[in-house]
XYZ file of C-alpha atoms in Angstrom:
463
model
C 102.580 118.978 127.578
C 104.759 117.087 125.117
C 105.622 118.641 121.765
C 106.238 116.096 119.010
C 107.219 117.252 115.543
C 105.971 117.942 112.889
C 103.228 119.558 115.004
C 104.077 123.269 115.192
C 100.787 124.489 116.674
C 102.267 124.882 120.203
C 104.538 127.662 118.887
C 103.543 131.311 118.602
C 106.481 132.165 116.328
C 108.962 130.161 114.244
C 112.026 131.438 112.409
C 114.780 129.585 110.562
C 113.575 126.105 111.560
C 113.314 123.132 109.197
C 111.570 119.830 109.864
C 113.426 116.690 108.780
C 112.482 113.035 108.919
C 114.485 110.757 111.196
C 116.786 107.963 110.093
C 115.842 104.309 110.465
C 118.171 101.329 110.793
C 117.152 98.171 108.928
C 117.891 94.558 109.704
C 116.536 91.213 108.666
C 114.889 89.198 107.590
C 113.710 88.207 111.061
C 110.839 86.002 109.834
C 110.599 84.160 106.543
C 108.447 81.507 104.823
C 109.003 77.955 106.018
C 105.629 76.205 106.327
C 103.726 74.556 103.445
C 100.879 77.108 103.708
C 103.343 79.990 103.427
C 104.713 79.221 99.986
C 107.268 81.926 99.217
C 105.282 84.557 101.164
C 105.485 85.215 104.919
C 105.302 88.975 105.215
C 103.533 92.052 106.570
C 100.522 92.939 105.661
C 99.629 92.450 109.292
C 100.280 93.644 112.819
C 102.797 93.438 115.662
C 101.726 94.091 119.254
C 103.456 93.898 122.615
C 101.219 91.957 124.989
C 101.655 89.653 127.984
C 105.403 90.135 128.147
C 106.076 89.178 124.547
C 105.741 90.417 120.994
C 102.904 88.976 118.955
C 102.776 89.077 115.163
C 99.937 88.387 112.758
C 101.343 88.117 109.249
C 100.174 87.233 105.753
C 100.985 84.186 103.688
C 99.554 82.673 100.553
C 100.256 79.898 98.104
C 97.921 80.927 95.266
C 95.928 84.049 94.471
C 92.894 82.395 96.092
C 94.526 80.810 99.126
C 95.398 83.459 101.738
C 96.175 82.954 105.414
C 96.684 85.101 108.491
C 99.358 83.413 110.597
C 100.519 83.933 114.179
C 104.061 84.192 115.562
C 105.550 85.239 118.902
C 108.906 86.463 120.153
C 110.671 87.519 123.343
C 113.276 89.755 121.715
C 111.617 90.777 118.440
C 114.297 89.112 116.339
C 113.848 85.388 116.935
C 110.275 84.385 116.157
C 108.428 81.177 116.958
C 105.472 80.017 114.863
C 103.501 77.817 117.283
C 101.194 75.206 115.752
C 98.221 76.077 117.944
C 95.242 75.779 115.596
C 93.812 72.884 113.641
C 92.895 74.145 110.196
C 91.287 72.546 107.174
C 93.664 72.923 104.243
C 93.670 71.693 100.679
C 96.937 69.802 100.287
C 96.915 70.454 96.544
C 97.380 74.159 97.305
C 100.379 73.693 99.617
C 104.090 73.999 98.931
C 106.674 71.352 99.821
C 108.734 72.228 102.874
C 112.213 73.533 101.965
C 114.693 70.698 102.305
C 112.106 67.898 102.446
C 111.260 67.579 98.784
C 107.661 67.364 99.911
C 108.193 63.805 101.186
C 107.585 64.311 104.908
C 104.780 66.518 106.158
C 103.884 64.247 109.075
C 104.617 66.838 111.769
C 101.604 68.836 110.563
C 99.078 65.973 110.541
C 96.441 66.559 113.208
C 94.853 63.131 113.204
C 91.626 64.574 111.798
C 91.209 63.976 108.045
C 91.712 67.190 106.081
C 92.913 69.151 109.121
C 96.501 70.165 109.835
C 98.282 71.537 112.873
C 99.042 75.129 111.892
C 99.691 78.669 113.097
C 96.798 79.907 110.919
C 94.203 82.117 112.630
C 92.191 83.383 109.635
C 91.893 83.386 105.857
C 91.558 87.157 105.440
C 93.756 89.075 103.036
C 95.698 92.188 104.134
C 94.840 91.812 107.835
C 95.029 94.324 110.668
C 94.847 93.189 114.289
C 94.343 95.766 117.004
C 94.132 95.374 120.770
C 91.135 97.148 122.277
C 91.537 97.371 126.052
C 88.022 98.804 126.315
C 86.543 95.445 125.292
C 87.702 92.765 127.776
C 85.501 90.061 126.222
C 87.087 90.373 122.755
C 90.061 92.752 122.910
C 91.698 91.384 119.740
C 89.923 92.704 116.686
C 90.734 91.571 113.144
C 89.874 93.505 109.982
C 90.631 92.149 106.529
C 89.623 91.673 102.920
C 87.772 88.780 101.287
C 85.997 88.274 97.983
C 82.848 89.541 99.713
C 84.445 92.780 100.882
C 85.877 93.858 104.222
C 85.135 91.554 107.135
C 85.852 91.526 110.869
C 86.454 88.894 113.520
C 86.931 88.967 117.281
C 89.055 87.061 119.777
C 89.790 86.935 123.493
C 93.303 85.512 123.037
C 94.382 86.649 119.549
C 94.591 83.062 118.312
C 91.011 81.828 117.982
C 88.914 84.368 116.106
C 85.159 84.303 115.643
C 83.822 85.981 112.541
C 81.076 88.554 112.855
C 77.766 87.072 111.705
C 76.871 90.251 109.808
C 79.951 90.266 107.555
C 80.881 91.937 105.295
C 80.979 95.173 107.265
C 81.916 97.019 104.061
C 80.631 95.224 100.943
C 82.999 94.639 98.049
C 83.786 97.927 96.317
C 84.241 97.782 92.548
C 85.883 100.453 90.409
C 85.357 99.898 86.652
C 87.484 101.576 84.006
C 85.507 101.880 80.744
C 88.640 102.397 78.650
C 90.551 99.309 79.786
C 87.361 97.333 80.461
C 88.867 96.265 83.773
C 87.199 96.397 87.150
C 89.408 96.962 90.174
C 88.387 96.072 93.726
C 89.357 97.620 97.043
C 91.616 95.318 99.086
C 94.305 97.093 101.170
C 92.861 98.153 104.530
C 95.202 99.136 107.410
C 93.193 99.873 110.570
C 93.932 101.656 113.850
C 92.044 102.889 116.891
C 92.083 106.689 117.002
C 92.006 107.953 120.614
C 91.631 111.562 119.460
C 88.396 110.876 117.600
C 87.456 107.870 119.749
C 86.830 105.856 116.603
C 88.265 102.956 114.656
C 89.704 104.124 111.324
C 90.308 102.064 108.174
C 92.424 103.464 105.349
C 90.815 101.352 102.660
C 92.131 101.399 99.131
C 90.029 103.279 96.598
C 90.621 104.114 92.933
C 90.220 107.158 90.727
C 90.541 107.534 86.951
C 92.972 110.275 85.951
C 93.027 112.574 82.920
C 94.886 109.895 80.936
C 92.108 107.418 81.801
C 94.444 105.375 83.983
C 93.083 103.724 87.118
C 95.014 105.156 90.086
C 95.261 103.553 93.519
C 94.305 106.065 96.205
C 93.728 106.283 99.956
C 90.202 105.930 101.286
C 88.764 106.557 104.729
C 86.086 104.802 106.744
C 85.404 105.031 110.472
C 83.426 103.144 113.078
C 82.374 103.537 116.694
C 82.096 99.802 117.347
C 84.216 98.000 114.674
C 80.995 96.675 113.110
C 79.139 99.634 111.618
C 81.477 101.470 109.224
C 80.909 104.697 107.340
C 80.750 104.759 103.568
C 84.391 104.932 102.401
C 85.489 108.227 100.884
C 88.644 108.977 98.902
C 90.838 111.377 100.882
C 94.213 111.296 99.087
C 95.113 110.734 95.448
C 98.545 110.639 93.783
C 99.729 113.900 92.250
C 102.209 115.041 89.629
C 104.783 115.409 92.423
C 104.429 111.699 93.207
C 104.707 110.834 89.520
C 107.925 112.858 89.329
C 109.405 110.731 92.109
C 108.638 107.615 90.099
C 110.084 109.065 86.888
C 113.261 110.128 88.708
C 113.700 106.488 89.732
C 113.209 105.141 86.216
C 109.486 104.335 86.373
C 106.469 105.813 84.555
C 104.095 106.990 87.304
C 103.168 106.400 90.959
C 100.143 105.159 92.881
C 99.297 105.016 96.585
C 99.272 101.310 97.370
C 98.353 101.793 101.026
C 98.598 104.101 104.031
C 99.182 102.979 107.613
C 98.075 105.985 109.643
C 98.439 106.443 113.398
C 98.223 109.062 116.125
C 101.388 110.969 116.936
C 101.103 113.695 119.527
C 98.180 115.938 118.659
C 98.205 114.953 114.984
C 98.842 111.990 112.729
C 101.693 110.327 110.909
C 101.427 107.664 108.246
C 103.563 105.123 106.431
C 102.696 105.579 102.759
C 103.372 102.640 100.445
C 104.313 104.445 97.242
C 103.982 102.209 94.188
C 106.297 103.033 91.272
C 104.706 101.647 88.107
C 106.286 100.549 84.856
C 103.269 99.270 82.938
C 99.855 97.642 83.213
C 99.381 94.036 82.162
C 96.752 93.424 79.506
C 95.176 91.022 81.964
C 95.877 91.593 85.611
C 97.721 94.165 87.660
C 100.716 96.505 87.240
C 104.449 95.848 87.276
C 106.651 97.981 89.520
C 108.193 98.435 92.959
C 106.980 99.739 96.332
C 108.796 101.670 99.029
C 107.670 103.577 102.104
C 107.440 107.336 102.638
C 106.567 109.248 105.794
C 103.313 111.201 105.620
C 101.767 113.716 107.988
C 98.271 115.023 108.678
C 96.832 117.536 111.152
C 93.382 115.917 111.195
C 93.672 112.373 109.796
C 92.178 113.314 106.422
C 94.406 115.962 104.838
C 97.673 114.174 104.114
C 101.017 115.108 102.588
C 104.410 113.489 102.253
C 107.032 114.928 104.586
C 109.943 114.365 102.206
C 110.870 113.299 98.689
C 113.248 110.767 100.238
C 111.861 107.366 101.254
C 111.532 106.672 104.957
C 112.070 102.908 104.596
C 113.984 102.661 101.322
C 114.361 99.685 99.047
C 117.775 98.078 99.162
C 119.807 98.139 95.966
C 119.828 94.336 95.998
C 118.935 91.528 98.329
C 115.917 90.396 100.288
C 114.061 93.770 100.396
C 114.950 95.218 96.998
C 111.568 94.700 95.294
C 108.699 95.768 97.549
C 108.324 97.099 101.082
C 105.063 97.138 103.012
C 104.584 97.682 106.741
C 102.678 96.506 109.779
C 99.560 98.585 110.353
C 101.179 100.354 113.346
C 104.658 101.108 114.659
C 105.607 99.511 117.947
C 106.451 102.210 120.478
C 108.984 100.751 122.936
C 110.440 102.471 125.998
C 113.652 103.674 124.330
C 112.955 103.247 120.617
C 110.372 102.733 117.911
C 110.220 99.420 116.039
C 108.726 99.247 112.559
C 108.234 95.732 111.265
C 107.905 95.519 107.514
C 107.494 93.109 104.655
C 110.298 92.979 102.123
C 110.519 91.087 98.836
C 113.355 90.417 96.419
C 110.992 90.587 93.438
C 108.828 93.317 91.977
C 105.058 93.732 92.080
C 103.558 91.883 89.145
C 105.779 88.837 89.506
C 103.343 85.955 89.830
C 101.185 87.280 86.998
C 100.628 84.876 84.126
C 103.288 86.717 82.090
C 105.873 86.833 84.908
C 106.032 83.633 86.913
C 107.629 83.268 90.337
C 111.037 81.679 90.627
C 110.115 79.433 93.544
C 113.747 78.645 94.211
C 114.822 82.235 94.827
C 111.841 84.584 95.216
C 110.839 85.345 98.820
C 108.633 87.850 100.669
C 109.808 88.028 104.301
C 109.648 90.237 107.412
C 112.315 92.716 108.484
C 112.767 95.231 111.278
C 113.467 98.953 111.032
C 114.298 100.800 114.253
C 114.105 104.470 115.119
C 115.166 106.398 118.191
C 112.491 107.392 120.704
C 110.319 110.220 119.270
C 112.501 109.914 116.184
C 110.071 110.240 113.281
C 110.655 113.970 112.780
C 113.077 116.505 114.238
C 113.438 120.281 114.150
C 116.763 121.762 113.131
C 118.379 124.891 111.740
C 121.637 126.829 111.716
C 120.065 129.591 113.796
C 116.498 128.439 114.306
C 114.260 130.008 116.923
C 110.831 128.851 118.109
C 108.827 130.601 120.815
C 106.011 128.654 122.404
C 102.576 129.769 123.344
C 101.999 129.841 127.127
C 102.528 126.404 128.689
C 101.542 125.057 132.103
C 104.429 123.664 134.159
C 103.167 121.610 137.091
C 106.405 119.980 138.251
C 108.941 122.622 137.261
C 110.802 120.402 134.788
C 111.512 120.334 131.043
C 112.402 117.073 129.291
C 114.390 117.227 126.052
C 115.044 114.601 123.381
C 117.906 115.900 121.254
C 121.063 115.041 119.414
C 123.246 118.059 120.155
C 126.577 116.378 119.431
C 127.065 118.598 116.370
C 125.348 121.705 117.698
C 123.363 123.038 120.596
C 119.889 123.737 121.906
C 119.246 126.739 124.132
C 116.063 127.271 126.116
C 115.199 130.705 127.426
C 112.594 130.273 130.153
C 110.237 133.232 130.411
C 107.551 134.031 132.934
C 105.422 137.132 132.961
C 107.159 138.365 129.818
C 110.693 138.334 131.224
C 113.560 135.849 131.050
C 114.209 134.014 134.321
C 116.556 131.228 133.183
C 118.733 130.210 130.231
C 119.586 126.532 129.690
C 122.105 125.187 127.172
C 122.363 121.613 125.858
C 125.549 121.001 123.877
C 127.739 117.995 123.045
C 124.994 115.655 124.218
C 122.840 112.959 122.621
C 120.011 112.038 124.982
C 116.407 110.935 124.573
C 115.338 112.003 128.072
C 117.510 114.894 129.249
C 115.770 116.544 132.212
C 116.098 120.231 133.110
C 114.882 120.979 136.629
C 113.839 124.617 136.593
C 111.764 124.662 139.751
C 109.460 127.139 138.017
C 105.783 126.207 138.071
C 102.696 127.741 136.547
C 102.343 129.491 133.207
C 105.637 129.787 131.311
C 106.875 130.480 127.791
C 109.926 128.914 126.154
C 112.147 130.497 123.535
C 113.915 127.528 121.945
C 117.027 128.091 119.819
C 118.336 125.245 117.654
C 121.813 125.686 116.174
C 122.976 122.631 114.232
C 121.298 120.226 116.659
C 118.379 117.847 116.109
C 115.449 118.437 118.452
C 113.061 115.462 118.506
C 110.709 116.378 121.328
C 110.173 118.811 124.166
C 107.984 118.244 127.210
C 107.006 120.677 129.934
C 106.096 118.812 133.107
């Protein structure tokens, strides 16, 4: 059994232990807008999967508020990305941007030979897409979920490049949320999706809205689930912003905070999520809100009751530069053998730029893709000056214990108990290892008394 924090249910007693979020390392941008149908936007909303010996990315671009695309890219190393022109797509040339450096004079490389069709890396015209790989469906393992003006729609593909839309779309009709005071009607658009192996269901964290006591429309997190990716439950609101979230915004110089989106996923026996927290300055008389977005780590025991783990952002905005305005993330982290990769969208302009009152600076504004990395099992760690955790009975089949810890500034001690008595004491000190193996030779039912003194304990597995 592997224990991943923040899940503390495997422990019978806990004393002096604190849970802290791990530290990411950012780099980028690794992918940026360059094609005429990308405009100044080539970013995540979207997905990154590791399939067929390479990384595959489905990312968002758009040139106007009505002209969205889902585009495809691939990479061997996750840092250098190719955008193969694999699909012919009908595009309206009036909606396209000139290529940087060409002055719009030479677009011949994209001409397909068919009038109105271009050679592109476009796979869909959904907004805020999620692509998941479903190994249980060999005929159409790539499943696409996204937003359109009709509501949420789905499409299916064998290869992840050529998608066929479901004939019964929309699977969730357009949801409207009117505000009588402002006389505005908001619609649900954000919709990160994942396949939940614990519940054996597909889950969509669709955006919903509530009206607060000040009669403001507040972005919130909704929940819908499906057994087959086609029939979805009626969305329900499961998480709304609180005064604590507003205080975070005020502390950063903004007025209040909304939940722009939540990318939830399974982690051990529970759930973690990447919460896009939207700091708001003001609402436009016509249109949206002005503000910035950064990412916080959230946790849930059941996928519906959520809370932020920390008041510090997990993927913070930079003070300046390419990701200083907004950060959004791929729908799922990419769990590699020795690390966790989190691809994210980063902009150098705030939310609301592009509104009629705040035009884009097409020469400088960009929304691109970056990479944040985290050590293996590194989302959350347990620590303390003299922390002690005693497990419930565990079954050891191989007589080994695997530890992921940074004990360079402290130590972890494991007291192995069987039948109520100590039969072995193991000390890890001066070591930083993601897969340190202790061979105890003891099999059957055991209990561990784990002491953490200044170290960071990321995971513990009894094998």
